[in-house]
Short mmCIF file of C-alpha atoms in Angstrom, two decimals:
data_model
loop_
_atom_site.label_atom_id
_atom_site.label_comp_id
_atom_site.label_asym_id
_atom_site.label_seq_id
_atom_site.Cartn_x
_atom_site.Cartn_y
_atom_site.Cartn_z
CA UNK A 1 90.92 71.87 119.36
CA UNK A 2 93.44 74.12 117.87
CA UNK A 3 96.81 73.94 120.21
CA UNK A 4 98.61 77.30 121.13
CA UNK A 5 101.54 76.34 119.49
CA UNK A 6 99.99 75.23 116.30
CA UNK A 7 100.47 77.79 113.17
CA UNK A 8 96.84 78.58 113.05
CA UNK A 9 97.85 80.86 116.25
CA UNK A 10 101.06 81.64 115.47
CA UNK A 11 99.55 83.52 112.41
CA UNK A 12 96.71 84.99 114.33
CA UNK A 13 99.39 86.22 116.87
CA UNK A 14 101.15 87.83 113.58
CA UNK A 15 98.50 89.00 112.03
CA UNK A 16 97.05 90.92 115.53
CA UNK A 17 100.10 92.40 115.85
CA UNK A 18 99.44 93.84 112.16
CA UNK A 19 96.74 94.90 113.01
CA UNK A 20 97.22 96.99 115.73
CA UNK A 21 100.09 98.09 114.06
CA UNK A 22 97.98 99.41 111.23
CA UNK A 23 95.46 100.58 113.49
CA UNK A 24 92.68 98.45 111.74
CA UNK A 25 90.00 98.55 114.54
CA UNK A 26 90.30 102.71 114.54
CA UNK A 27 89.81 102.60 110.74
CA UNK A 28 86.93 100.08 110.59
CA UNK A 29 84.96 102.79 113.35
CA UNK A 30 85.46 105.79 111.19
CA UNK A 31 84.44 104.05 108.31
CA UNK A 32 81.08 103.12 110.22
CA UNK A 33 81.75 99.29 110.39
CA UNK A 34 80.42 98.79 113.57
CA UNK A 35 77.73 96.92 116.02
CA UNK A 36 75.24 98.56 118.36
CA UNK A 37 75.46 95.20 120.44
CA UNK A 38 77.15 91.50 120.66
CA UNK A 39 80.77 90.80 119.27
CA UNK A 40 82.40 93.53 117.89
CA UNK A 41 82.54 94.10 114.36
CA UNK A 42 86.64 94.34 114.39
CA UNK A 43 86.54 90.39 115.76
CA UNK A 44 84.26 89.67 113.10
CA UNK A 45 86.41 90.87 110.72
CA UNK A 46 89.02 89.21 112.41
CA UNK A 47 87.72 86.05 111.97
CA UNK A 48 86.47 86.56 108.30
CA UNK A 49 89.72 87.58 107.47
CA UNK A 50 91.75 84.75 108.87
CA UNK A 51 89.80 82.21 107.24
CA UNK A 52 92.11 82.00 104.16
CA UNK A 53 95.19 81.50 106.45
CA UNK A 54 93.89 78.85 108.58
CA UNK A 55 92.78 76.37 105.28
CA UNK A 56 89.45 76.82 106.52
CA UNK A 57 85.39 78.35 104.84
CA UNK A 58 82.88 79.21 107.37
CA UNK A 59 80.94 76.17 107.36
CA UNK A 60 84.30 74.07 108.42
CA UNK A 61 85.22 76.47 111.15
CA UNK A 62 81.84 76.88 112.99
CA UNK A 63 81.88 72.68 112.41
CA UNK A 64 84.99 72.89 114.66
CA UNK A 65 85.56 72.03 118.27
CA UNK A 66 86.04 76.18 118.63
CA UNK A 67 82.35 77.00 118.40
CA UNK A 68 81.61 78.63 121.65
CA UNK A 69 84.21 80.93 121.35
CA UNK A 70 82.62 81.68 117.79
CA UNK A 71 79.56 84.30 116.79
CA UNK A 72 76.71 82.32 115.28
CA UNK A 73 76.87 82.23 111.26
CA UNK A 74 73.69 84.43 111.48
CA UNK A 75 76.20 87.01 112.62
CA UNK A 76 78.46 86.81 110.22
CA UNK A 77 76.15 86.83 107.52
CA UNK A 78 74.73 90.17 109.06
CA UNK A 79 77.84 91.72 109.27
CA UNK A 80 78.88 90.80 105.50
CA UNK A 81 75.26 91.79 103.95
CA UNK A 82 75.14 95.21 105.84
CA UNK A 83 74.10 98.42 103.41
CA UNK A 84 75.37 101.04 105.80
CA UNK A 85 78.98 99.86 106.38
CA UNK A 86 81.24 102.38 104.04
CA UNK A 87 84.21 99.83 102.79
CA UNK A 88 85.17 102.17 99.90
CA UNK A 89 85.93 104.68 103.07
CA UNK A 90 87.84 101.56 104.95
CA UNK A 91 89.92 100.06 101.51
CA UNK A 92 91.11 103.82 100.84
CA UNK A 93 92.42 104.58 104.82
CA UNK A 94 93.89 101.25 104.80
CA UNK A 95 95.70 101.26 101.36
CA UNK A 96 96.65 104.89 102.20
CA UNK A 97 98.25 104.17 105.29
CA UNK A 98 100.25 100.99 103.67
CA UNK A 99 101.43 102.92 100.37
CA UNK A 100 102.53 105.96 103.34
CA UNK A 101 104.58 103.42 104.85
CA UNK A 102 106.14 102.11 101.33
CA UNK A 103 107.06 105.98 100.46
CA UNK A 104 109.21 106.03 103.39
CA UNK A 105 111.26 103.19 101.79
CA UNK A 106 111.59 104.75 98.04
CA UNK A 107 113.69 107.73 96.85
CA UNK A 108 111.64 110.82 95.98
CA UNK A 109 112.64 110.34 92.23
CA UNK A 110 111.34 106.65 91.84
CA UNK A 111 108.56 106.46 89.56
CA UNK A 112 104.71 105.66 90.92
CA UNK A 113 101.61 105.21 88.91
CA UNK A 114 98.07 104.16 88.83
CA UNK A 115 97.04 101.27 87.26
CA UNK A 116 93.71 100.56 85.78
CA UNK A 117 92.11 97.29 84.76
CA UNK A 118 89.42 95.07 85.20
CA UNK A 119 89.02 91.21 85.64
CA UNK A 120 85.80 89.39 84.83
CA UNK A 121 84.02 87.28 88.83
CA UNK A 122 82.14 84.49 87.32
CA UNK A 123 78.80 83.50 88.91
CA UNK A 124 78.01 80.45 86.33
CA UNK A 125 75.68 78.57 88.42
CA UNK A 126 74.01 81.86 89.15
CA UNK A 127 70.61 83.13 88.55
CA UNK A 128 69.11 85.50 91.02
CA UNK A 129 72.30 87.06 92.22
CA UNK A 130 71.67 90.97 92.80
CA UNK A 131 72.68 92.75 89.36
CA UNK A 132 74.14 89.68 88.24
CA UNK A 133 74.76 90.02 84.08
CA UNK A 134 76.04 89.29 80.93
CA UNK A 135 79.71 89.95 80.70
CA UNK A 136 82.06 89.96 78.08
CA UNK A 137 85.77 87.58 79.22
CA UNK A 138 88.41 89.16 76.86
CA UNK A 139 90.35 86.05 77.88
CA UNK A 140 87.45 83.62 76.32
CA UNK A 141 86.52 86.11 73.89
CA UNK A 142 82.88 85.37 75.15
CA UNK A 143 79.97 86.58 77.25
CA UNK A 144 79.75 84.78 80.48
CA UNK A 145 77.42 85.15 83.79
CA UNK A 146 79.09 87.14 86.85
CA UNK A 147 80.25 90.82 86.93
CA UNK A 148 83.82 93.23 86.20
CA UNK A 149 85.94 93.94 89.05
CA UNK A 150 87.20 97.24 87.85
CA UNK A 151 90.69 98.32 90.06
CA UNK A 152 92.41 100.99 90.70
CA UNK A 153 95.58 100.29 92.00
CA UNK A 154 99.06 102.05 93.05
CA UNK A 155 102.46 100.72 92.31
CA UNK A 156 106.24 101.80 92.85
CA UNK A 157 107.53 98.92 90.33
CA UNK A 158 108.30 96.39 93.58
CA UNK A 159 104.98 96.46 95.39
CA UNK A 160 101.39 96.93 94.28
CA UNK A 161 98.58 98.23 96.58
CA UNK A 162 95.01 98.25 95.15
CA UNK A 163 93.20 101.40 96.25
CA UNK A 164 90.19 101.22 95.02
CA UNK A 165 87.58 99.23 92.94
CA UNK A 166 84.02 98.93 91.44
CA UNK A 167 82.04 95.84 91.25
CA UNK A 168 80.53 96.44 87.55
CA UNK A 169 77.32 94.83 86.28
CA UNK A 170 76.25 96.39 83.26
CA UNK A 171 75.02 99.51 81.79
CA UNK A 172 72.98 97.96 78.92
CA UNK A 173 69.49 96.82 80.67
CA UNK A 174 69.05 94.17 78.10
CA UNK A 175 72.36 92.19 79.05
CA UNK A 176 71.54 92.82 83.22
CA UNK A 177 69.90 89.30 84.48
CA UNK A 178 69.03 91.04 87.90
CA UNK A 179 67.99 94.43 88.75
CA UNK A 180 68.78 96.21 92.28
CA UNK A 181 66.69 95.75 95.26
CA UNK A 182 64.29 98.40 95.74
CA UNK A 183 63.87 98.70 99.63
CA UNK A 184 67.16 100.73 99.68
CA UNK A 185 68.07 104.02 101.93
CA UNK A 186 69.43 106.22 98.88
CA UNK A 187 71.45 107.64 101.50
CA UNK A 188 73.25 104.53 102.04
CA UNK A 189 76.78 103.12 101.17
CA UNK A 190 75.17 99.81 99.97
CA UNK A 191 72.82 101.94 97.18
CA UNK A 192 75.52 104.40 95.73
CA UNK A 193 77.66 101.32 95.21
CA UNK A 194 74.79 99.49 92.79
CA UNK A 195 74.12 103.11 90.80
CA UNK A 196 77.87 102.46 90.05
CA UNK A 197 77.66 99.23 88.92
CA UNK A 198 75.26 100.32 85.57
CA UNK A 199 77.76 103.12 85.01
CA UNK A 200 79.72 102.79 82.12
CA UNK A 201 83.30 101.60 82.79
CA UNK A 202 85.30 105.20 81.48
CA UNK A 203 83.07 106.93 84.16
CA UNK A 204 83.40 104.78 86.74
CA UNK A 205 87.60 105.09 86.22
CA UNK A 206 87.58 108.63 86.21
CA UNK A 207 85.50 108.91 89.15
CA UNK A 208 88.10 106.45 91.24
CA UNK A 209 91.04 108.45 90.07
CA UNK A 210 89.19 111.59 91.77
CA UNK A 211 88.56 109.94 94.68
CA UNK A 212 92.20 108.25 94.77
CA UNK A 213 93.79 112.17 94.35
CA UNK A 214 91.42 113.41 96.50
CA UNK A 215 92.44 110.67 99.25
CA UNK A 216 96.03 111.78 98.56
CA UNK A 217 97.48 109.29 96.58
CA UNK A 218 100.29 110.79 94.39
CA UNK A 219 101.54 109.49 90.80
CA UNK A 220 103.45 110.45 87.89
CA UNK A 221 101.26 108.26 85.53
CA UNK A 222 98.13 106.33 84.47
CA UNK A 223 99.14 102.64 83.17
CA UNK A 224 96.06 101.24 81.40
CA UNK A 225 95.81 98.59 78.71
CA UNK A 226 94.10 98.72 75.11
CA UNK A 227 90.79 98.60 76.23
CA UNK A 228 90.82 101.91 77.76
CA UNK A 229 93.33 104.00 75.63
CA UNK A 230 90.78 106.05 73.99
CA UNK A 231 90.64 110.02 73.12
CA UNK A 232 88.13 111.02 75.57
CA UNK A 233 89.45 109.28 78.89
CA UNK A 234 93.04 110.11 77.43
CA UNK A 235 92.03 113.83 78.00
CA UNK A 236 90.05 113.84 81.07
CA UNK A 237 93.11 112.35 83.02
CA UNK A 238 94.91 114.79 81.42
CA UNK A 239 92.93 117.56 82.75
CA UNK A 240 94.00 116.25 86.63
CA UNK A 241 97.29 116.66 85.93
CA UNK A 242 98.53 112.77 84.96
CA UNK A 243 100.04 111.53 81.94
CA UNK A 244 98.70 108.13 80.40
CA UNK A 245 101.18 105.11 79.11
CA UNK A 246 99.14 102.82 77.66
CA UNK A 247 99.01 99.70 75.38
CA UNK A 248 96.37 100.99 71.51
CA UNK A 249 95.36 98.21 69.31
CA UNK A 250 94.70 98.55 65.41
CA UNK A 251 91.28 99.75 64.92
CA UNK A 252 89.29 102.49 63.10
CA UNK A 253 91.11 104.79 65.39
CA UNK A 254 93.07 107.61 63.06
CA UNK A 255 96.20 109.67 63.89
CA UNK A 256 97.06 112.95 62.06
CA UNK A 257 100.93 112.12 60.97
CA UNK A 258 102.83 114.15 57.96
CA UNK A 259 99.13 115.96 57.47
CA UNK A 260 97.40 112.76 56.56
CA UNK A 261 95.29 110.73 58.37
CA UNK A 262 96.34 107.19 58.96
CA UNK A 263 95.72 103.82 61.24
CA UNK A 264 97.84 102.17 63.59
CA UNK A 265 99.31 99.57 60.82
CA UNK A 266 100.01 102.53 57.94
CA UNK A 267 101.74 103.93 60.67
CA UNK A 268 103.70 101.33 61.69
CA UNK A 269 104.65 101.22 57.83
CA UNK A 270 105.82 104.91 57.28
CA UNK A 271 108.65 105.24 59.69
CA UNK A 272 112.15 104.22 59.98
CA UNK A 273 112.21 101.51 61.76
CA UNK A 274 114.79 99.21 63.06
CA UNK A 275 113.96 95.59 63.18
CA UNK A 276 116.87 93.45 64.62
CA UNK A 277 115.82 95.74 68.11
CA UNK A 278 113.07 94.89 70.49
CA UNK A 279 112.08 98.64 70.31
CA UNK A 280 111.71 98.81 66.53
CA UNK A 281 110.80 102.71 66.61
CA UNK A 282 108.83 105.31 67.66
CA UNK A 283 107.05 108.28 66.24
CA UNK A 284 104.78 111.65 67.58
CA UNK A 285 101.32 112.12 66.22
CA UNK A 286 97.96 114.19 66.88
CA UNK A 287 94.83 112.42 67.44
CA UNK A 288 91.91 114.18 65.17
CA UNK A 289 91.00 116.11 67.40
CA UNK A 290 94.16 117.70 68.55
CA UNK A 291 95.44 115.71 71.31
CA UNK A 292 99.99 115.19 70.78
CA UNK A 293 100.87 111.23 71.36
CA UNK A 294 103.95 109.68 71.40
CA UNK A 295 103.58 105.71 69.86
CA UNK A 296 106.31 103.37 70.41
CA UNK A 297 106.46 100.11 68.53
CA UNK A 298 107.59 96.97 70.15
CA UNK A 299 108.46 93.82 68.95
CA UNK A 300 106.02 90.75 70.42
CA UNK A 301 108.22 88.29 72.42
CA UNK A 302 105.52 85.62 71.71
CA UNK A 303 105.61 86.42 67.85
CA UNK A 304 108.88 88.02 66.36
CA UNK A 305 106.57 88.91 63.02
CA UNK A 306 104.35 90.90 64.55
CA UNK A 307 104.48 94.59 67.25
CA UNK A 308 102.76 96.24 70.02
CA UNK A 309 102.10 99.43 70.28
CA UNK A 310 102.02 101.53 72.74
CA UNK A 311 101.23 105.32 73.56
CA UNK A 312 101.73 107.97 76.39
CA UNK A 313 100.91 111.79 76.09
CA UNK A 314 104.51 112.46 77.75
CA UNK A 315 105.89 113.48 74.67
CA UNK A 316 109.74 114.08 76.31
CA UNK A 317 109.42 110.15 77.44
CA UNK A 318 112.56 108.40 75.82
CA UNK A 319 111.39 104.55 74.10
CA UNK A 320 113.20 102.91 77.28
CA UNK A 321 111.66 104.66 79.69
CA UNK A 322 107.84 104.26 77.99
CA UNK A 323 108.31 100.64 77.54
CA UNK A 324 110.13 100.16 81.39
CA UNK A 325 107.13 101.74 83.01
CA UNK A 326 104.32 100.26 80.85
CA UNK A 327 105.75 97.12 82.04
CA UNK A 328 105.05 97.94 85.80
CA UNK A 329 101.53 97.16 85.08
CA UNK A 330 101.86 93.72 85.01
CA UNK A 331 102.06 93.81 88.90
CA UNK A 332 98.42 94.01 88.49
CA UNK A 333 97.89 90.90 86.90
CA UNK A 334 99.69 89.19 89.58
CA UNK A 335 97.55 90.77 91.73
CA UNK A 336 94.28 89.51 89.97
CA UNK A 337 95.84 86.26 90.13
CA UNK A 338 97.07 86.22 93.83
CA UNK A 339 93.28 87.03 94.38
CA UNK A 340 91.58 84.50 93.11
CA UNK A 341 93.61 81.88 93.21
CA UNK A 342 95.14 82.01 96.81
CA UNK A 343 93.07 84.98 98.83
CA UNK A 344 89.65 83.52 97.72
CA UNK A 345 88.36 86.21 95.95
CA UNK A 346 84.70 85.56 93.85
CA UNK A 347 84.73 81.58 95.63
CA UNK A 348 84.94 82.46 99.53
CA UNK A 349 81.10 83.43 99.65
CA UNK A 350 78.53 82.34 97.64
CA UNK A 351 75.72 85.16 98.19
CA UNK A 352 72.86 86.50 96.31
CA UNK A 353 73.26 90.09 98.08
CA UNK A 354 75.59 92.47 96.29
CA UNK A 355 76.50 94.49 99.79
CA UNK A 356 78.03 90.83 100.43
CA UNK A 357 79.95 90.77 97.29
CA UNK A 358 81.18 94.20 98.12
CA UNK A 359 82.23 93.40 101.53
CA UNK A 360 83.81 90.20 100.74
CA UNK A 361 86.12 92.04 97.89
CA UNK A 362 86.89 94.82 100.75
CA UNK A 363 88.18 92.05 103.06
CA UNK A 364 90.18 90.05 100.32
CA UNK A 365 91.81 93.39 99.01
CA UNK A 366 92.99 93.97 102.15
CA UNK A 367 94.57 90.71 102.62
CA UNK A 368 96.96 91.38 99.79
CA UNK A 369 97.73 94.83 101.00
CA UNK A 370 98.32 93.33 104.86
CA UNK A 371 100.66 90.75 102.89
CA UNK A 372 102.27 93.65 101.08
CA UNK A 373 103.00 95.61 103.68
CA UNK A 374 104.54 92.31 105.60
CA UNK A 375 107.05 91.69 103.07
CA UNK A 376 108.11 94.83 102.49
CA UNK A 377 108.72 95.45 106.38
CA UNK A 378 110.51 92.46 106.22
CA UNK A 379 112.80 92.17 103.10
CA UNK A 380 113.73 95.53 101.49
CA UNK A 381 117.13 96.47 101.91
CA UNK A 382 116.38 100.38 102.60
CA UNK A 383 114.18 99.45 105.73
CA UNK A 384 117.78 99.86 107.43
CA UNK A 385 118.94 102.50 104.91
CA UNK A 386 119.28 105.50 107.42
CA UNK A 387 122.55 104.74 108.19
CA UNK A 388 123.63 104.79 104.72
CA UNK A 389 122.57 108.37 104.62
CA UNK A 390 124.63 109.49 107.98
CA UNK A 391 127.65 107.60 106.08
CA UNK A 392 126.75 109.11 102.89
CA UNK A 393 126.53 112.53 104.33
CA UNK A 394 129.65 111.84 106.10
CA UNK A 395 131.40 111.07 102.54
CA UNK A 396 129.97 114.11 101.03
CA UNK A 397 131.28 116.58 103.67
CA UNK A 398 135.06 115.46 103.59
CA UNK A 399 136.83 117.75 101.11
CA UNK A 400 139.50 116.67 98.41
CA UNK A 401 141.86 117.93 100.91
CA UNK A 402 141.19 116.19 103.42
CA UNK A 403 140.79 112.77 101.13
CA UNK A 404 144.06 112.62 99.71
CA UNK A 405 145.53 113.17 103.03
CA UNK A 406 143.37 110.16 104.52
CA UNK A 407 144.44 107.92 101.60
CA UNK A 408 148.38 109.20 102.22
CA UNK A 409 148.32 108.32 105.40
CA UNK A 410 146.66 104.71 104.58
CA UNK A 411 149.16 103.91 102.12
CA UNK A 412 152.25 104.78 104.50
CA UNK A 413 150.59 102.46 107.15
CA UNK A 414 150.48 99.86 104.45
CA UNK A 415 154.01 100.29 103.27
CA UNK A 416 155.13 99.53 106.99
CA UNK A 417 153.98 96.29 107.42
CA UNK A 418 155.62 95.27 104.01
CA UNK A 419 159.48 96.03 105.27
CA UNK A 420 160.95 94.22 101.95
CA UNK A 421 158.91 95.97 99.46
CA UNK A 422 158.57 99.24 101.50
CA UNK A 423 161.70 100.90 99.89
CA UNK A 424 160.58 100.26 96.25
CA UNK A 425 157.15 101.00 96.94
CA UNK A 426 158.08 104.48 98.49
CA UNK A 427 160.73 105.60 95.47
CA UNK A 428 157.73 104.36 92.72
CA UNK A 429 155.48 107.28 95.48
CA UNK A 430 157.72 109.33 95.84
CA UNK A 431 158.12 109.81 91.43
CA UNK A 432 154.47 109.85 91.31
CA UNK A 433 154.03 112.34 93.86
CA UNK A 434 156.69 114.73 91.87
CA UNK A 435 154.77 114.65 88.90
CA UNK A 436 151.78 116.02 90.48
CA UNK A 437 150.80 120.01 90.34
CA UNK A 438 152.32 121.88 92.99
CA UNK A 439 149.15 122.85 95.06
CA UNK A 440 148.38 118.54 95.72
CA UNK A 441 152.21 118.03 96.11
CA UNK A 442 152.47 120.73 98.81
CA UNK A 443 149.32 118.44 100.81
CA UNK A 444 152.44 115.36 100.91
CA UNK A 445 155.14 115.02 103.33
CA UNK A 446 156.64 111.43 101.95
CA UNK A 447 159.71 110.33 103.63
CA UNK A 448 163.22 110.08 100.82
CA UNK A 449 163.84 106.97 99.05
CA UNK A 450 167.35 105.53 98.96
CA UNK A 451 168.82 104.90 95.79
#
């Protein structure tokens, strides 16, 4: 039996307080996450969710001495493979209500983007998984059994929040191992989420940057890496009003520079460059069909002989400022990381239904953010920064009038408790003083020296 005391409840005790904080329960009903009957689905969730922090899978829990106070695994299972249950809705509320909290922290001049990337879920041992397919691991450089987690996610440079995903199979037949169920409502949550997963990957990001805007999440840019930096979803997220900063590779892509037509490396070998800097130079260009970049060349830190390049369509950008921000979308390969390796995701639950998959993710993303949102309540510096702005305010409002006089008077406090030096001190004043225009010597009344 689990003692009161014991961590396992201090951490539930936490963690409800969270959650009623962030008003979970209220945004798991209007997302339609609910049961007609039985437990409620918020405790399921609950317990689903807490599973990571306690050290504990299902099987081990409902093994323990807690079962009667426990809903049957059948329950669970339910709850997880449901087709009607709108997480998308439930992710978005919940991310949007976390990254409203962080604004409230950051000055209105502080620099937010998306960022967009993808990380591969393998499902080796797989074989009738629901849309399971062939998949190609840039890490491995081969194709591998399981799906692409494609994520959009929101960062301020200190915290990342992921807003939204798609679970992507893929949108060649011939490399898809499993096709969809058929028995689906069309009008369901569970069926619009597997007609994304054939989509191709471009698509699918421009339609979770609509949805993320439409939410009203707010950014100054799209951070991407190579594999998306292409013409066509360069100018579509242009049309919505965001600039792209994003990392292009040497391929058969052209640029128009000087009126000729020339690759990434020709490039790289016609301007002036400066190579004892880590920004070796930078240079504007037109793609071929019109569109103005901005490429900035960067030496690689894990080979000095070669570069990276890398592009935005904010042309007044300066090469500190592209390269600063590009680098904010690493926070989303810690967050990949944090996922998997700690949080569970792709291991927790080893289903064959994708509505399970889907679910699971939900739950899992929203771990991070819950942990997010925890440490920035409890470490950043500008959670007590309101009265820095009444003393800042304060500061601003006292006039150089009313300063000098301030510091005067300070001074001839000082110079009272140092009898011995006093006299010097007030001659050395005094000299100073007289030197001054006549309008600040007029603010002074300073006592005669004795000579």
């Amino acid at each position: 039996m689990l003692l009161h005391n014991s961590p396992s409840e201090q951490y539930k005790q936490q963690l409800s307080s969270v959650f009623s904080h962030l008003k979970v329960g209220e945004l798991l009903r209007k997302a339609g996450i609910r049961k007609a009957s039985g437990i409620s689905s918020f405790a399921v969730f609950q317990i689903i969710f807490l599973l990571v922090f306690q050290g504990r899978n299902l099987f081990r829990l409902l093994g323990s001495g807690r079962t009667e106070s426990l809903p049957g695994k059948d329950v669970v299972y339910r709850f997880l493979n449901e087709t009607r249950f709108n997480w998308r809705r439930f992710l978005q509320s919940l991310s949007l209500r976390i990254v409203s909290g962080f604004e409230k922290l950051i000055s209105s001049h502080r620099i937010r983007v998306f960022i967009i990337d993808d990380s591969v879920l393998r499902r080796e041992r797989s074989k009738k998984v629901e849309l399971l397919a062939k998949v190609f691991d840039h890490v491995s450089g081969h194709f591998v059994r399981g799906y692409n987690l494609l994520t959009l996610g929101w960062s301020d440079g200190y915290s990342f929040a992921p807003i939204d995903f798609t679970l992507m199979s893929s949108a060649k037949a011939s490399n898809r191992l499993m096709e969809m169920r058929e028995d689906l409502d069309k009008r369901s949550s569970g069926y619009k989420r597997r007609k994304e997963a054939v989509m191709h990957k471009p698509d699918a990001a421009i339609q979770m940057l609509d949805r993320a805007l439409k939410a009203g999440f707010t950014a100054d840019y799209v951070l991407m890496d190579s594999w998306f930096t292409h013409e066509p979803l360069l100018q579509e997220i242009m049309s919505k009003g965001l600039h792209v900063i994003g990392m292009v590779k040497a391929l058969k892509q052209r640029y128009i520079f000087k009126g000729k037509k020339v690759g990434l490396h020709e490039l790289f070998e016609m301007i002036p460059k400066n190579p004892k800097a880590e920004i070796q130079g930078s240079v504007m260009v037109k793609t071929p069909q019109g569109l103005s970049l901005k490429i900035v060349f960067v030496q690689n830190r894990n080979n000095r002989r070669e570069w990276l390049a890398i592009l935005t369509t904010d042309l007044s950008l300066e090469n500190a400022e592209i390269v600063r921000i590009y680098g904010m979308r690493w926070s989303i390969e810690t967050f990949f990381k944090m996922a998997k390796s700690y949080l569970k995701l792709g291991s927790e639950f080893q289903g064959r239904s994708f509505d399970l998959m889907i679910s699971h993710t939900t739950i899992v993303f929203s771990r991070y953010l819950v942990l997010e949102w925890e440490r920035r309540q409890n470490t950043d510096e500008r959670s007590f920064g309101g009265m820095f702005y009444l003393f800042a305010d304060e500061v601003t409002n006292i006039d150089l009038k009313t300063a000098l006089r301030q510091l005067m008077a300070f001074v001839q406090e000082l110079l009272k408790n140092q009898p011995k030096e006093s006299t010097a001190l007030l001659c050395q004043l005094q000299k100073w003083i007289s030197e001054l225009p006549g309008y600040i010597k007029r603010l002074f009344v300073i006592p005669g020296c004795e000579s």
